mmCIF file of C-alpha atoms (C1' of nucleotides) in Angstrom:
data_model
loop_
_atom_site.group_PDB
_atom_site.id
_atom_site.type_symbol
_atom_site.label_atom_id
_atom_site.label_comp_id
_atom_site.label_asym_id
_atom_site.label_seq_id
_atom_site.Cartn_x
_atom_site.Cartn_y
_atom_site.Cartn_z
ATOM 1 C CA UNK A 97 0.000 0.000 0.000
ATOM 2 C CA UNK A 98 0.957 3.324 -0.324
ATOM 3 C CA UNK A 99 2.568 5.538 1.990
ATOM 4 C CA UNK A 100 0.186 8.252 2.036
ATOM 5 C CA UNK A 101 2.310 11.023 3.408
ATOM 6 C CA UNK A 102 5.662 10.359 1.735
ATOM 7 C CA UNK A 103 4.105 9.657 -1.831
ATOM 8 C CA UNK A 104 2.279 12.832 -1.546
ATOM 9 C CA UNK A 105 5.236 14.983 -1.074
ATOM 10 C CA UNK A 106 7.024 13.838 -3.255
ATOM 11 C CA UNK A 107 4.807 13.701 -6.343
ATOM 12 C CA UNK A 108 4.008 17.521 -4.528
ATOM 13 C CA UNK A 109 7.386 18.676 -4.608
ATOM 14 C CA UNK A 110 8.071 17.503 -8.106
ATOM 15 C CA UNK A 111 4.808 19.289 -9.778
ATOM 16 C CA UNK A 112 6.037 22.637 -7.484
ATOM 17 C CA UNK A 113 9.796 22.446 -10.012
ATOM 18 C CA UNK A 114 8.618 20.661 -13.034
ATOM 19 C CA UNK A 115 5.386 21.663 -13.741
ATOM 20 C CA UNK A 116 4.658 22.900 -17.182
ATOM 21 C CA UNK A 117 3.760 26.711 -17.501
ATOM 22 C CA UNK A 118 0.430 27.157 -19.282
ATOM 23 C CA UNK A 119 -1.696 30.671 -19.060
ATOM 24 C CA UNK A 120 -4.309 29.095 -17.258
ATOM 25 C CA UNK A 121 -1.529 28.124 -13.901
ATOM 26 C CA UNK A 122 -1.061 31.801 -14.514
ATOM 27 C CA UNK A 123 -4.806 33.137 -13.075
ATOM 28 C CA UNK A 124 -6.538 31.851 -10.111
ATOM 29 C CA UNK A 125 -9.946 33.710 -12.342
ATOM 30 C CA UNK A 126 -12.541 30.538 -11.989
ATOM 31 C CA UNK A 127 -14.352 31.506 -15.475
ATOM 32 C CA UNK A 128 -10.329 31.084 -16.830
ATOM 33 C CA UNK A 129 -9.968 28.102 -15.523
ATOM 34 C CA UNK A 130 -13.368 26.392 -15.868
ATOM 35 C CA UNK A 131 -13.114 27.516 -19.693
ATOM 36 C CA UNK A 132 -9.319 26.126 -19.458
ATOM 37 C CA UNK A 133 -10.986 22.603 -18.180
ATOM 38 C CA UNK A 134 -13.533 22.547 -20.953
ATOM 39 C CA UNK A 135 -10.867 22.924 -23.491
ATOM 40 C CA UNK A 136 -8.990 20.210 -22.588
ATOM 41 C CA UNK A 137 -11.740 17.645 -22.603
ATOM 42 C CA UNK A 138 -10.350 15.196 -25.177
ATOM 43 C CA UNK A 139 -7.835 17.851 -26.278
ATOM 44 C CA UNK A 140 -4.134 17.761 -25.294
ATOM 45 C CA UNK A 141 -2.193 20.892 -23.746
ATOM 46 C CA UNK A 142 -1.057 22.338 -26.878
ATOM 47 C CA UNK A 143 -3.531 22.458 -29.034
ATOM 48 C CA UNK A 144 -5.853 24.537 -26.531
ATOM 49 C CA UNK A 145 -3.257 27.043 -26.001
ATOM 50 C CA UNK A 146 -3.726 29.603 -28.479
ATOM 51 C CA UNK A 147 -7.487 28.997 -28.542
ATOM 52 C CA UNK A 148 -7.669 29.406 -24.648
ATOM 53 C CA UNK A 149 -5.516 32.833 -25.771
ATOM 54 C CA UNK A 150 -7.625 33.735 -28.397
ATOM 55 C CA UNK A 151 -10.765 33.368 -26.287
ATOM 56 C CA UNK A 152 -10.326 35.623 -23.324
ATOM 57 C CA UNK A 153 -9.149 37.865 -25.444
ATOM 58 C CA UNK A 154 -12.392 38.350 -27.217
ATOM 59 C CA UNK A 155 -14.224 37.637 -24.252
ATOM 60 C CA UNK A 156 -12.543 38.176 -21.339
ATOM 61 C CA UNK A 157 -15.244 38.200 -18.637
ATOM 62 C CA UNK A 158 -18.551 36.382 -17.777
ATOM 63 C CA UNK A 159 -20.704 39.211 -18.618
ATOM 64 C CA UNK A 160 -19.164 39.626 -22.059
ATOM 65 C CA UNK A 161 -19.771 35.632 -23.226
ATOM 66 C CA UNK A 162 -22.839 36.018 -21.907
ATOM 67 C CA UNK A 163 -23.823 38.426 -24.082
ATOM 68 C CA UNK A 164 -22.080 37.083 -27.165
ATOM 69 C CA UNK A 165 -24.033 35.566 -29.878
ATOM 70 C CA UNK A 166 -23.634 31.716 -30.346
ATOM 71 C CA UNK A 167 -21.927 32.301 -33.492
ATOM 72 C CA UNK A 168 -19.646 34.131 -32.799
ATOM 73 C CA UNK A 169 -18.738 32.369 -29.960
ATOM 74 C CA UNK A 170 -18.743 29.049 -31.786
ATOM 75 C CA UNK A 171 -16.278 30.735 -33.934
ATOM 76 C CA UNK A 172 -13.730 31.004 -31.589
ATOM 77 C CA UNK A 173 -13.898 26.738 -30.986
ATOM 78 C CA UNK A 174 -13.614 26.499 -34.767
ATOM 79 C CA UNK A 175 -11.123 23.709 -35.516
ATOM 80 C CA UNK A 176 -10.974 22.412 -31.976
ATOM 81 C CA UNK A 177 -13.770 19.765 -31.938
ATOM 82 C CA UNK A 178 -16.527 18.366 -29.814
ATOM 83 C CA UNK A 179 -18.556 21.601 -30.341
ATOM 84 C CA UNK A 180 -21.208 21.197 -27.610
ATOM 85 C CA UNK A 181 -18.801 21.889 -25.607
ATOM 86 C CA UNK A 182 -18.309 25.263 -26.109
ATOM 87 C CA UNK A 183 -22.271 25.722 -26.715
ATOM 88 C CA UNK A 184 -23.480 23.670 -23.053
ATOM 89 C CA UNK A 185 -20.309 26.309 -21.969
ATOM 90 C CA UNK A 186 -21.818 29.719 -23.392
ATOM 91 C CA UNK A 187 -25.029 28.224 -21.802
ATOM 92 C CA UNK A 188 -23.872 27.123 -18.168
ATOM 93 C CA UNK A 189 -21.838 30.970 -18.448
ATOM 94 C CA UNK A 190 -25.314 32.204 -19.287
ATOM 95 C CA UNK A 191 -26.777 30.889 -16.277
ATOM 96 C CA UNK A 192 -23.850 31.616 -13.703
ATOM 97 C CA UNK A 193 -24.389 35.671 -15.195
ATOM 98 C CA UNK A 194 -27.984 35.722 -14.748
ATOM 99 C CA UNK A 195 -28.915 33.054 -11.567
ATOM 100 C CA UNK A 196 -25.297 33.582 -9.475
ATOM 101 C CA UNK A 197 -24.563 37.403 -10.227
ATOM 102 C CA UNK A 198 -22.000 36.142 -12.464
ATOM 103 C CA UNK A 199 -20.394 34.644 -10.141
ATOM 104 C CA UNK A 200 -19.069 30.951 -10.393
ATOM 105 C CA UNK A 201 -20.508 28.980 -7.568
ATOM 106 C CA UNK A 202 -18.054 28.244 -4.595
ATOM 107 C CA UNK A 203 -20.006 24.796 -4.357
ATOM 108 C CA UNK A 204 -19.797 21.899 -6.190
ATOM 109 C CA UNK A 205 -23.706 20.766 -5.515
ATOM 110 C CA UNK A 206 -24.219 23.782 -7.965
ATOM 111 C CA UNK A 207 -21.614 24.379 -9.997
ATOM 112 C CA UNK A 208 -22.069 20.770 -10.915
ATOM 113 C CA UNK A 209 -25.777 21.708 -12.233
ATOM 114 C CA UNK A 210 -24.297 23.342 -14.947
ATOM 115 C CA UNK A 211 -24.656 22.381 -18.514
ATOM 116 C CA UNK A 212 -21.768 20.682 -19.510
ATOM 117 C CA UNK A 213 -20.238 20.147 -16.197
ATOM 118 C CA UNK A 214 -19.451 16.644 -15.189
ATOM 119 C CA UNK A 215 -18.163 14.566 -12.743
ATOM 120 C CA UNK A 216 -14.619 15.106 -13.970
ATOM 121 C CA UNK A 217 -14.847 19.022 -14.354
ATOM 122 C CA UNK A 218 -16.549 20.201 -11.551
ATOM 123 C CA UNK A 219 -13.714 18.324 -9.503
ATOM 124 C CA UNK A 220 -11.166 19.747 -11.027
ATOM 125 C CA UNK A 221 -12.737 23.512 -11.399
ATOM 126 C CA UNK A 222 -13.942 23.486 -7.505
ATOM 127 C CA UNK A 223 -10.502 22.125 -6.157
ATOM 128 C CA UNK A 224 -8.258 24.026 -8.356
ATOM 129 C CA UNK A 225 -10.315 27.456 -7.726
ATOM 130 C CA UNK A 226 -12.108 26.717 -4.014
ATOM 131 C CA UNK A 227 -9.840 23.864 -2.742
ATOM 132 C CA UNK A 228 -12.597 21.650 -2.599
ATOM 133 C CA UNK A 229 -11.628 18.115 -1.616
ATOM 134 C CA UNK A 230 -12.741 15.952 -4.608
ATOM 135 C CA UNK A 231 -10.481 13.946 -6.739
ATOM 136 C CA UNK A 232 -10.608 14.258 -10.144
ATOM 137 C CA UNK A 233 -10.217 11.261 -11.977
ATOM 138 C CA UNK A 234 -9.341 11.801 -15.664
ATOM 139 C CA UNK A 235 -7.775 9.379 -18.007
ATOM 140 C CA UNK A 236 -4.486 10.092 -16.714
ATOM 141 C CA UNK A 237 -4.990 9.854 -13.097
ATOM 142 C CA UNK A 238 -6.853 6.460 -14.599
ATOM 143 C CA UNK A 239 -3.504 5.314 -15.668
ATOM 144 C CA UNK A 240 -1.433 6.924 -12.803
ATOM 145 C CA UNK A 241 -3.419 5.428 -10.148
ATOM 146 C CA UNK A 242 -3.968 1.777 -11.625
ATOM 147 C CA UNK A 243 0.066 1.804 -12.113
ATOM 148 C CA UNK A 244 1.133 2.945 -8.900
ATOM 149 C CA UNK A 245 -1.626 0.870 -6.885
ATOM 150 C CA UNK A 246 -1.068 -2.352 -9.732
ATOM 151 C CA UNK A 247 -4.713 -2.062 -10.157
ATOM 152 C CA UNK A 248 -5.872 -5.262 -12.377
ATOM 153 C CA UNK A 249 -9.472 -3.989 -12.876
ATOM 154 C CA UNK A 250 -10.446 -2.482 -16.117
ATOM 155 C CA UNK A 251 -10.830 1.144 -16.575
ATOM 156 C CA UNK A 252 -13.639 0.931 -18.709
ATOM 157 C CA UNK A 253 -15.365 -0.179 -15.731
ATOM 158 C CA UNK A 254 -17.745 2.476 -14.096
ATOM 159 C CA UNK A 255 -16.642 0.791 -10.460
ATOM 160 C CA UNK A 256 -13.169 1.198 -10.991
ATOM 161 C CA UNK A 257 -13.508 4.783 -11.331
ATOM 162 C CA UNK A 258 -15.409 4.680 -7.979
ATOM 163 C CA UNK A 259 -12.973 2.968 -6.133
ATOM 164 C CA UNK A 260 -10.167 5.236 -7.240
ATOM 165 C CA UNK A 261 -12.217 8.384 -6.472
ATOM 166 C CA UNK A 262 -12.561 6.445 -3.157
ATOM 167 C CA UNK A 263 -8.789 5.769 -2.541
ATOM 168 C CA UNK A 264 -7.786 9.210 -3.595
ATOM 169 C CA UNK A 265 -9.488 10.824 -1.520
ATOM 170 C CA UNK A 266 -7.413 10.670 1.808
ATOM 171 C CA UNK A 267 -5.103 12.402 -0.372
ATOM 172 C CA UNK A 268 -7.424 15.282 -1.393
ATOM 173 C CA UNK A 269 -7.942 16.708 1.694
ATOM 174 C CA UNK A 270 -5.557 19.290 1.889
ATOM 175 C CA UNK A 271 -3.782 21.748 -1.283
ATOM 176 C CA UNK A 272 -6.454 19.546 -3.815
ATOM 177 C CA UNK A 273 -6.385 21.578 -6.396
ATOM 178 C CA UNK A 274 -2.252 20.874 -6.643
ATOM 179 C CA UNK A 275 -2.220 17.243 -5.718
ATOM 180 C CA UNK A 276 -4.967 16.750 -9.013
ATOM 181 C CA UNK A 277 -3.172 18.089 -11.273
ATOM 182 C CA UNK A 278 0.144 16.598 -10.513
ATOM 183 C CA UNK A 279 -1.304 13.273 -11.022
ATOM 184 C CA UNK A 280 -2.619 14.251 -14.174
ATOM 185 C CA UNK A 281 0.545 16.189 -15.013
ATOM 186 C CA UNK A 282 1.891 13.110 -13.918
ATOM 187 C CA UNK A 283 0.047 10.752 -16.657
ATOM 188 C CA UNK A 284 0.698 13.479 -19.338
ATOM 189 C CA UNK A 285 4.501 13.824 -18.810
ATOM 190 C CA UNK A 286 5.575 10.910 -17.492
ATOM 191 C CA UNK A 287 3.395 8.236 -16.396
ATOM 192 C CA UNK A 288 2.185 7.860 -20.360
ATOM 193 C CA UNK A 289 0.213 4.869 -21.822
ATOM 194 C CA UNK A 290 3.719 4.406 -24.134
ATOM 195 C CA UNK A 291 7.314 4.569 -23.523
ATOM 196 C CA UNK A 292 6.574 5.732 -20.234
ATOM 197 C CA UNK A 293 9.612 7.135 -18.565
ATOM 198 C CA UNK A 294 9.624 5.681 -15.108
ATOM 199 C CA UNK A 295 13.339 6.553 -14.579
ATOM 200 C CA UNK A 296 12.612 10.142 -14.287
ATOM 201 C CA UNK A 297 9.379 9.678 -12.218
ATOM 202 C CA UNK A 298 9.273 11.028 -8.719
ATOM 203 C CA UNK A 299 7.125 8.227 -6.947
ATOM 204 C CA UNK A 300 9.177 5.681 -8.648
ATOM 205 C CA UNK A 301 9.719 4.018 -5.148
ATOM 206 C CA UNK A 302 5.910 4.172 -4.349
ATOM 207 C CA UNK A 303 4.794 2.355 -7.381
ATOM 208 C CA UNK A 304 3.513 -1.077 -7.378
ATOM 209 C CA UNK A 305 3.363 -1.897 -10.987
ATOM 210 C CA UNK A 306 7.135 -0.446 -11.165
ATOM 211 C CA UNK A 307 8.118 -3.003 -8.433
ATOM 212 C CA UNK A 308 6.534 -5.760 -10.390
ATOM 213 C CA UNK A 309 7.604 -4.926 -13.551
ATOM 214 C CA UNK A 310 4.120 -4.444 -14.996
ATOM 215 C CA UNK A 311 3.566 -0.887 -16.109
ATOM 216 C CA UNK A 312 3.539 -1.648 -19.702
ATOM 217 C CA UNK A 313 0.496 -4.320 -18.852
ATOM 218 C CA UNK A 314 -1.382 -1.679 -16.799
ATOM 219 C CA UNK A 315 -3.761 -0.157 -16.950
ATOM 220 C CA UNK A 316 -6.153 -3.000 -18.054
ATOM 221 C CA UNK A 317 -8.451 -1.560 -20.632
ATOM 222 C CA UNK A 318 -10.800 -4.040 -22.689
ATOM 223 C CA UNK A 319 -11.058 -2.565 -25.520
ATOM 224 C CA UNK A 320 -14.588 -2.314 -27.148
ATOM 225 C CA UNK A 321 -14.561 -4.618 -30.056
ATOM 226 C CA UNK A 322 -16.395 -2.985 -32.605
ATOM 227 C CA UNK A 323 -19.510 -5.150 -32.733
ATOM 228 C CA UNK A 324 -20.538 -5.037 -35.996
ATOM 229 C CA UNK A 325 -24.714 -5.200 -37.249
ATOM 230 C CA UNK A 326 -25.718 -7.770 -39.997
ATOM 231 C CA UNK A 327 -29.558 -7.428 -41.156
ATOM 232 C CA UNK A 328 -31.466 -10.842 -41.594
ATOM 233 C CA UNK A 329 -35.171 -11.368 -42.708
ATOM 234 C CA UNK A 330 -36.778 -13.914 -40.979
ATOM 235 C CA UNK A 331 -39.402 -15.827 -42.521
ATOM 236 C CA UNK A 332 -41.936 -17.765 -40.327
ATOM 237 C CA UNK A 333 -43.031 -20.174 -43.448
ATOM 238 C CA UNK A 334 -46.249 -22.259 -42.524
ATOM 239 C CA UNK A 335 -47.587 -24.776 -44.836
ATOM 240 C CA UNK A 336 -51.480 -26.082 -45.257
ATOM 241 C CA UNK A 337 -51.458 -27.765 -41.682
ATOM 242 C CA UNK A 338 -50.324 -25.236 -40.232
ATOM 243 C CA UNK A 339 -46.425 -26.221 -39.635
ATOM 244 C CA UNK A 340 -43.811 -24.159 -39.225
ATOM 245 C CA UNK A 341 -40.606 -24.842 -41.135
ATOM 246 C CA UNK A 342 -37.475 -24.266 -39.061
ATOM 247 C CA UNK A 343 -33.706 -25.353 -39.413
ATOM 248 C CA UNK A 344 -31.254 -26.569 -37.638
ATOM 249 C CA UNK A 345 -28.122 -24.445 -37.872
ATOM 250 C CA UNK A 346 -24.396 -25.688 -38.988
ATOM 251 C CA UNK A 347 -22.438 -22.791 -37.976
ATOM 252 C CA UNK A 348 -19.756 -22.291 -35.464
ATOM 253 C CA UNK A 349 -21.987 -19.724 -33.705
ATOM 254 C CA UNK A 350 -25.032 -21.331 -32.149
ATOM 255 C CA UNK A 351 -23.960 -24.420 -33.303
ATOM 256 C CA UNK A 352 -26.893 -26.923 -33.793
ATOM 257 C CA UNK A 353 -29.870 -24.925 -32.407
ATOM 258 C CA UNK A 354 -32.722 -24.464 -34.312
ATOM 259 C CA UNK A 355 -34.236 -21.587 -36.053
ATOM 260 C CA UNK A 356 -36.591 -20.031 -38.413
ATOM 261 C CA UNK A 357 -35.416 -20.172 -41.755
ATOM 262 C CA UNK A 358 -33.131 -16.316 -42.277
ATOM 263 C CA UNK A 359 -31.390 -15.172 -44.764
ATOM 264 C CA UNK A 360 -29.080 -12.034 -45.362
ATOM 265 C CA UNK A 361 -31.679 -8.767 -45.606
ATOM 266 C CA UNK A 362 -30.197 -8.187 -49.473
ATOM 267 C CA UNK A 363 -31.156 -11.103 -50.698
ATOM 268 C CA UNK A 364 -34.109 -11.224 -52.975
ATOM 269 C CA UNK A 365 -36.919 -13.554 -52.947
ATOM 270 C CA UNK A 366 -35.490 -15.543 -55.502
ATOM 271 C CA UNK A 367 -32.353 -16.048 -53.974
ATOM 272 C CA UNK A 368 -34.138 -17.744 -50.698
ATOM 273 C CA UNK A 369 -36.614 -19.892 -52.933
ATOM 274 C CA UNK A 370 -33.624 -21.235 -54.746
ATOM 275 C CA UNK A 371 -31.849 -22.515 -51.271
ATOM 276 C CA UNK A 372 -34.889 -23.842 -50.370
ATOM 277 C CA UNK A 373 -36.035 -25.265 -53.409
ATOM 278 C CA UNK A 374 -39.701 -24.158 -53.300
ATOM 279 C CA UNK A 375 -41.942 -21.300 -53.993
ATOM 280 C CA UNK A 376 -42.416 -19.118 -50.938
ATOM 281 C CA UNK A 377 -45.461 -16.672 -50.133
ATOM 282 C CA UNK A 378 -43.585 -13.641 -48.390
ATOM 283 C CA UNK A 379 -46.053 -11.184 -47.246
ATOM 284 C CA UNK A 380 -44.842 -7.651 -48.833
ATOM 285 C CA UNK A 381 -44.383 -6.249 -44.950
ATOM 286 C CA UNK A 382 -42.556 -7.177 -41.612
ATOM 287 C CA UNK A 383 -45.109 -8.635 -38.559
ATOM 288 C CA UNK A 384 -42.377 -6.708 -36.577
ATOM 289 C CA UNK A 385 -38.636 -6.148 -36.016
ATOM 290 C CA UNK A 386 -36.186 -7.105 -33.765
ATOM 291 C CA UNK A 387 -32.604 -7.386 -32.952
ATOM 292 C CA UNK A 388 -30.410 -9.605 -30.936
ATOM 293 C CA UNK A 389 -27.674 -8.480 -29.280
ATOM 294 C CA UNK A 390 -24.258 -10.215 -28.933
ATOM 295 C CA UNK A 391 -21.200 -9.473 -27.318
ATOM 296 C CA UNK A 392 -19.535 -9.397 -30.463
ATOM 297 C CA UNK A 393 -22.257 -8.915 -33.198
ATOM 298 C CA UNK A 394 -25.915 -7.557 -33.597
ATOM 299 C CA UNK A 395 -28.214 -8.924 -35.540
ATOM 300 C CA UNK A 396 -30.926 -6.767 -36.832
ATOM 301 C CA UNK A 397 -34.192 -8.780 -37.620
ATOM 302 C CA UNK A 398 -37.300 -7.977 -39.962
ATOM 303 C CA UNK A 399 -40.346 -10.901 -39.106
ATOM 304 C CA UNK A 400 -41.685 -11.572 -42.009
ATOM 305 C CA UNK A 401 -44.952 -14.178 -42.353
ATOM 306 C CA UNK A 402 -44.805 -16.439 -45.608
ATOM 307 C CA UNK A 403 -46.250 -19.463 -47.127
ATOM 308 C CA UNK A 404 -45.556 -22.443 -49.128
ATOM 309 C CA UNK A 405 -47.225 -25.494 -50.744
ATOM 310 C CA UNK A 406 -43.855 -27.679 -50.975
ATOM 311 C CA UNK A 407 -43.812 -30.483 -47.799
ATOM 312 C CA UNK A 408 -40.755 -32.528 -48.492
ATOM 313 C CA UNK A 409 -38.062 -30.725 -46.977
ATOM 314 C CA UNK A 410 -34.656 -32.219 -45.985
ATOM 315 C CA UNK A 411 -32.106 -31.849 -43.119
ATOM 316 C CA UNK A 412 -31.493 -29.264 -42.247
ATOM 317 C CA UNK A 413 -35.136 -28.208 -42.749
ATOM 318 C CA UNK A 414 -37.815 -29.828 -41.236
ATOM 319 C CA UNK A 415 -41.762 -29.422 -40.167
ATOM 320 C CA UNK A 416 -42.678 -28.805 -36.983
ATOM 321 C CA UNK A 417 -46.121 -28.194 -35.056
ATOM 322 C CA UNK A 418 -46.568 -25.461 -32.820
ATOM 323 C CA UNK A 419 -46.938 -27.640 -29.487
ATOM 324 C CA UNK A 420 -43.383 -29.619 -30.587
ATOM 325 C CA UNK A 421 -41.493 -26.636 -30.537
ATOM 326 C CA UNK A 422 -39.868 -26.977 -26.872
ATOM 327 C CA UNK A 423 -38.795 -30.471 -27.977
ATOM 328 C CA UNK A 424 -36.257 -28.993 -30.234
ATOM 329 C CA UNK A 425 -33.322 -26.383 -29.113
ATOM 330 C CA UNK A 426 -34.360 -22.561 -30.221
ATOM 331 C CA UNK A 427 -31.377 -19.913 -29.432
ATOM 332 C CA UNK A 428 -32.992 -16.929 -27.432
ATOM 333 C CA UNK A 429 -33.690 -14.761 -30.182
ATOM 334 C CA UNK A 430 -35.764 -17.669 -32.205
ATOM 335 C CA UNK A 431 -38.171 -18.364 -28.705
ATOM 336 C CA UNK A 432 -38.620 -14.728 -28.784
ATOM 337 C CA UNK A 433 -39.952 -14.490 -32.363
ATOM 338 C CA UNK A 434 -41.795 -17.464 -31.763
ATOM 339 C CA UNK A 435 -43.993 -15.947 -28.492
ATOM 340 C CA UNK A 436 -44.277 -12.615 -30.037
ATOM 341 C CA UNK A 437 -45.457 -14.443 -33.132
ATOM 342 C CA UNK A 438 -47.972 -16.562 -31.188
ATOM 343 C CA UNK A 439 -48.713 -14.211 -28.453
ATOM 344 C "C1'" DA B 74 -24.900 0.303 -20.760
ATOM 345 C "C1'" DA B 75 -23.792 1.973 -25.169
ATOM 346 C "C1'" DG B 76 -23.343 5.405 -28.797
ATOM 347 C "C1'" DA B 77 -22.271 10.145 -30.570
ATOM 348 C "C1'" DC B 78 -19.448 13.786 -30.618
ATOM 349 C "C1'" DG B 79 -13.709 15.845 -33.565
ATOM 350 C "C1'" DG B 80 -9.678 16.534 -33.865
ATOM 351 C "C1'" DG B 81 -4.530 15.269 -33.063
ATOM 352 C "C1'" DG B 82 -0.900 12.111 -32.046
ATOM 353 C "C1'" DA B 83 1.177 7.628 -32.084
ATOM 354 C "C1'" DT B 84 2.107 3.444 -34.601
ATOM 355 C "C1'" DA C 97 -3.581 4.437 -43.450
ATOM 356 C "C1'" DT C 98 -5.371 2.891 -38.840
ATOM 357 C "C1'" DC C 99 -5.826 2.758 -34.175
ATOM 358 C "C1'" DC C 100 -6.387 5.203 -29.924
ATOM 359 C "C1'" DC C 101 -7.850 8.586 -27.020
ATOM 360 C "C1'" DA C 102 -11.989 8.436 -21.311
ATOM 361 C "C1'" DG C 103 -15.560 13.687 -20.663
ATOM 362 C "C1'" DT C 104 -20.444 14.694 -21.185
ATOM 363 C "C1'" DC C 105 -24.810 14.209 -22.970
ATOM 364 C "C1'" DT C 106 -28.175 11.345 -25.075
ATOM 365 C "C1'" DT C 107 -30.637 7.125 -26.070
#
DNA sequence: AAGACGGGGAT
DNA sequence: ATCCCAGTCTT
């Protein structure tokens, strides 16, 4: 575990002779440095510089972005992306000039109200401007933390971000404001996702992951596969006796479960009553839609009701009555159609 | 819980 | 050329 005192100091006392200058260390103005936090959402250090510049230049207090137009304002984010930013900004500044005497709030129950102001900004703005003990948890301090602690538990997850707000917090309770942004000078400097440079860190000694030898591995991030969306079209084929005609899959996924007979949303009509070998009935519109979800794949489904005269089918297709459908295996999405069909 | 939102930097 | 990036709001 961390020694509480002695890793503060020291990651302290090394933000206090290395930090970077940047025009928003230079203020202790709360509209500065709330507009300063907005910027770098997403955005990296120097690319907000000269638009932070340009900004309070052209409006350099409350009152006067409050009583800018949108586009002019917008015009001064041009190029630097995310754009609601700036307009759930002009909004929140809006507010803060006509509901606080344009005044930021000196409490984060409230400041956090505003538009655009999350968990991760109104931490930073209150204990930057007002000292308030909160720790803000970025992706860097994300990093940071799971490194020096040799956190295994992945980022992504909403309850790792709670327990690090949790274990931070002891160290939050005095000069806030400093301590949050050295960690997240920290992650930006020196404690990077690559080619980190651990020799020159100055809580070498009160890092975990260091001692282990498992920076590189940390922190553990799944990372989203993107799932992708195919489109099928069902067909729920009956015949004279009322059968339904389902098939019994030879795929790898789902493997030997049964289902109603689908087929790529592209393909025509003709295509399908070739596979099958018969002349189907499709009714012109879906019964309904709807999709199954995966953890690696969607599939989007259109239910479509259809007809045919042919009765000899062969494996994998087969006839079966309504009352013998538990006797065969259905994947979730197929007992779905079926109740919603019957229902 | 997952997707949208923009650019820049790293690979 | 492609992947990655982790704040907030919306669905």
């Amino acid at each position: 575990m961390i020694e509480k005192n002695e890793f503060k100091d020291d990651l302290l006392n090394w933000f206090h002779e290395n930090k970077r200058q940047m025009p928003w260390r230079e203020t202790n103005n709360p509209y500065y440095i709330w507009l300063s936090e907005v910027m770098l959402q997403q955005t990296q250090v120097n690319t907000v510089r000269p638009y932070y510049n340009a900004f309070i230049d052209r409006f350099p207090t409350i009152q006067e972005l409050s009583n800018a137009k949108e586009e002019d304002v917008l015009k001064y984010w041009e190029g630097l992306g995310y754009y609601s930013r700036v307009r759930n900004f002009h909004e929140a500044v809006k507010e803060v000039q006509n509901e606080y005497n344009g005044i930021v709030p000196d409490n984060p129950d409230e400041f956090k109200k505003l538009k655009g102001v999350g968990p991760y900004t109104n931490a930073a703005v209150m204990s930057i401007v007002y000292n308030h003990p909160i720790p803000a948890v970025d992706g860097n301090v994300l990093r940071v933390w799971s490194r020096l602690t040799c956190n295994q538990q992945d980022i992504a997850l909403p309850k790792t971000k709670k327990d690090f707000e949790e274990e931070l917090q002891p160290f939050v309770k005095t000069e806030s404001g400093d301590f949050n942004q050295a960690m997240m000078e920290l992650g930006a400097t020196i404690c990077t996702p690559k080619k980190t440079l651990c020799i020159m860190c100055p809580v070498q000694n009160h890092c975990l992951a260091f001692a282990k030898g498992q920076v590189s591995e940390l922190p553990v991030k799944k990372k989203k596969v993107k799932k992708k969306t195919i489109e099928y079209s069902v067909l729920y084929i009956t015949n004279n006796d009322g059968e339904i005609l389902v098939r019994q899959r030879d795929t790898k996924l789902l493997n030997g479960m049964w289902e109603f007979p689908m087929f790529d949303a592209e393909d025509s009509i003709h295509t399908i009553e070739e596979e099958l070998e018969a002349v189907i009935d499709v009714q012109q519109e879906p019964m309904f839609t709807t999709k199954h979800i995966f953890t690696h794949m969607t599939w989007n489904m259109k239910i479509y009701r259809a007809y045919t005269q042919k009765n000899n089918f062969e494996h994998p297709y087969k006839w079966i009555k309504k009352d013998d459908k538990d006797s065969l295996s259905f994947s979730t999405s197929m007992t779905k159609i079926f109740n919603k069909v019957n229902e």
